[in-house]
RNA sequence: GGGCGCUUAGCUCAGUUGGGAGAGCACCAGCUCGACAAGCUGGGGGUCACUGGUUCGAGCCCAGUAGCGCCCACCA
């Protein structure tokens, strides 16, 4: 008594880790600078050292692994640079949070001890994402893992800072910056996001000094009036022109404010008179520079009112100060109106706090001269974006580039190579000689060090073998959200310090959103953990699904795509089992086709290989995934393997075609293809380094046309069988030789005389017969009548359509001849079919 | 205020140079057949957002409209 036969199932959880280990052991990802193969390098966008793999990482790294694996198999010496980023703010925040759980503040520890704790944290938890990348199947060069705070990397960062300072690009300035009160640090323009907020727009009367009246200003930040140093009006504004040059008195403070004219003021807005607070508004800051006005800082870096705001307000929060100012103004009868006002307000991307613009002493990098060659690089095509439109976005930003505030008031990061002693300032990697020098406590913006990633990871400024051999890199793959933050800055720094563009192609991929269209984020609870998906269906399925989703636009996460990947994995696996069972082999070299089916599949595989290479060249990975799916599923499995089972194809060709398909699919689904390869007799070595030439064979148009006829016929017969309710077990055999299929169906006798022609016109076109056997089912005349009526209606509709087209003289005259001929052919064919169907229907009545 | 993108089946999305609209999931019907029930076969389902234009012919090209999304700019 034997139970049902059990298929050997593909178990990703068992299979995948095994191959990850095998690839690592074989050094698949390890680059050899002395190799004579052409280099192909990608620098991974370094994930945050404390981070975990999210969907965006999974997609981005799948894309990179596809590119790397495909080029490795194509004979390149591939180097996928591996590493993590110290991610100053994010990492510091994570560690601070952990310390807070123990009731410790970083100030309690002091800087040195705190930084030591961060390093401890990094050693303990820093490798998690690297392990996750291995689980995803990524063949990075793990042995050369880099970190943006490695000694060599730090040296590169300091070298760059010193060099840029020497050229006069980096300097220290007192300037209005985006102050993040939550972080206690300045942040750059790119780390600020606008949010809509409804505030109250209040109108405040400022009395004129000569007692002749008042000027009314409008503001949403009444507490900033304490720092006003002028009132501005538009010089063309008739209402106020006479006030220019006169003086107003700042209420509550008593300061004299010059009234001046400036084109920036919009007469239409508010009252048309603008209070000028140079220390707390970027526009006011500019106006103040133009008119040489002093700045009075009333909000401090601690986020509270300063002594300069006056005793009554000092140490309050700005919100408290606003209330008190309003109360005091009301008391003095100086409030002239209040209305709700909705506008955009800057918030910190980092801490979420409302950004407080304030004047602060910071280090800035002038980007204008760095930008010029980086603009030319894209304009002249040495750096190409895919899709190309992102190049325009890059250029638009670069052409309007502004100074970059690079200093951060944090503890974790690259401390500035700047020393002070009294009034002296020294910039250099080592402290200068002499006593009393103190190092600037600030650190650099994380993106400053990230900007050096493609060459600092290769040992620059040393001329290492890796740098000589693998720089510049070929491709940079990322989502669009860091084009400015990172991509643009890498191009600038790469050109400045290596005289070469750091990469030639920038592949911009989709941003994966939550299934409901919201942003995927842990805090919103909309995140999807890729490791869960791997657990569910395996890394291959996840990789495939993500690639299918990665068309050029933003896309919602769809688990169905991962299911589709799982289907393909299963299909491929079972195809291997069947081919092995039928005696198929790998590595047999060119196989002589033994049948129409063989010729057909060889041609279809050649087509897929060729189109796949094109998709890869154009970074169209979603199309590549779709192509692989269809050639494997629809062509190889649905048709070719069915023909193999029917004895219409040869095991030799089945093995050869499978070898090519496994190689084609391997970069997308490395695990199942590697496992399948290992099961195929004759297969040697790892599929991951399978470099057998995959130049596409010749297409066989004749075989494709004949096979199309067979497919059409078989599909028609299956449809007929199903509509007639005949048993699906009824055999359906094909003999493709020499030119067409002869179909034998033992139920065909049930079809009325004459119907067979309409059923399989392709087959009977040159007189071949259908083999017949005993009828198994009686046909219900009612059902049959209805079916014939439907088919008659369809034929008539087709006929009418073709006749209408041919009735259009312009069509006959101007359309290509083959299309016109096709319509003429249809008129004949459907005319005959209509007549035949009508006759049969009449016979049934 | 400027720029970019999107709108195709119930859902998520493909759709090459303009020549009879596709996939996965979902749905209906039938199938445990010696690769595969994580499966197979057949089927139903679409005003390609809307309006106009170009063309013999438009999902595709052009103009406009509406809705949604993103980026940049940052009139207090």
Short mmCIF file of C-alpha atoms in Angstrom, two decimals, chain A residues 99 117 139 143 176 244 322 331 417 485 499 512 522 524 607 610 685 710 716 720 759 831:
data_model
loop_
_atom_site.label_atom_id
_atom_site.label_comp_id
_atom_site.label_asym_id
_atom_site.label_seq_id
_atom_site.Cartn_x
_atom_site.Cartn_y
_atom_site.Cartn_z
CA UNK A 99 20.96 55.45 27.67
CA UNK A 117 29.53 54.05 24.27
CA UNK A 139 27.21 39.35 -3.22
CA UNK A 143 35.80 41.06 3.34
CA UNK A 176 21.34 82.74 9.77
CA UNK A 244 10.84 106.22 4.66
CA UNK A 322 4.47 85.22 22.49
CA UNK A 331 -2.62 96.28 27.73
CA UNK A 417 40.11 69.65 12.12
CA UNK A 485 21.82 65.19 -0.31
CA UNK A 499 39.50 64.62 -11.35
CA UNK A 512 7.95 51.77 -2.42
CA UNK A 522 8.03 52.72 11.30
CA UNK A 524 3.34 55.55 11.07
CA UNK A 607 15.09 36.08 -28.02
CA UNK A 610 18.86 39.21 -26.23
CA UNK A 685 30.87 24.94 -10.58
CA UNK A 710 0.14 24.80 -33.13
CA UNK A 716 -8.90 26.43 -29.80
CA UNK A 720 -13.90 23.73 -27.52
CA UNK A 759 -12.58 24.69 -35.14
CA UNK A 831 -17.57 35.24 -44.60
#
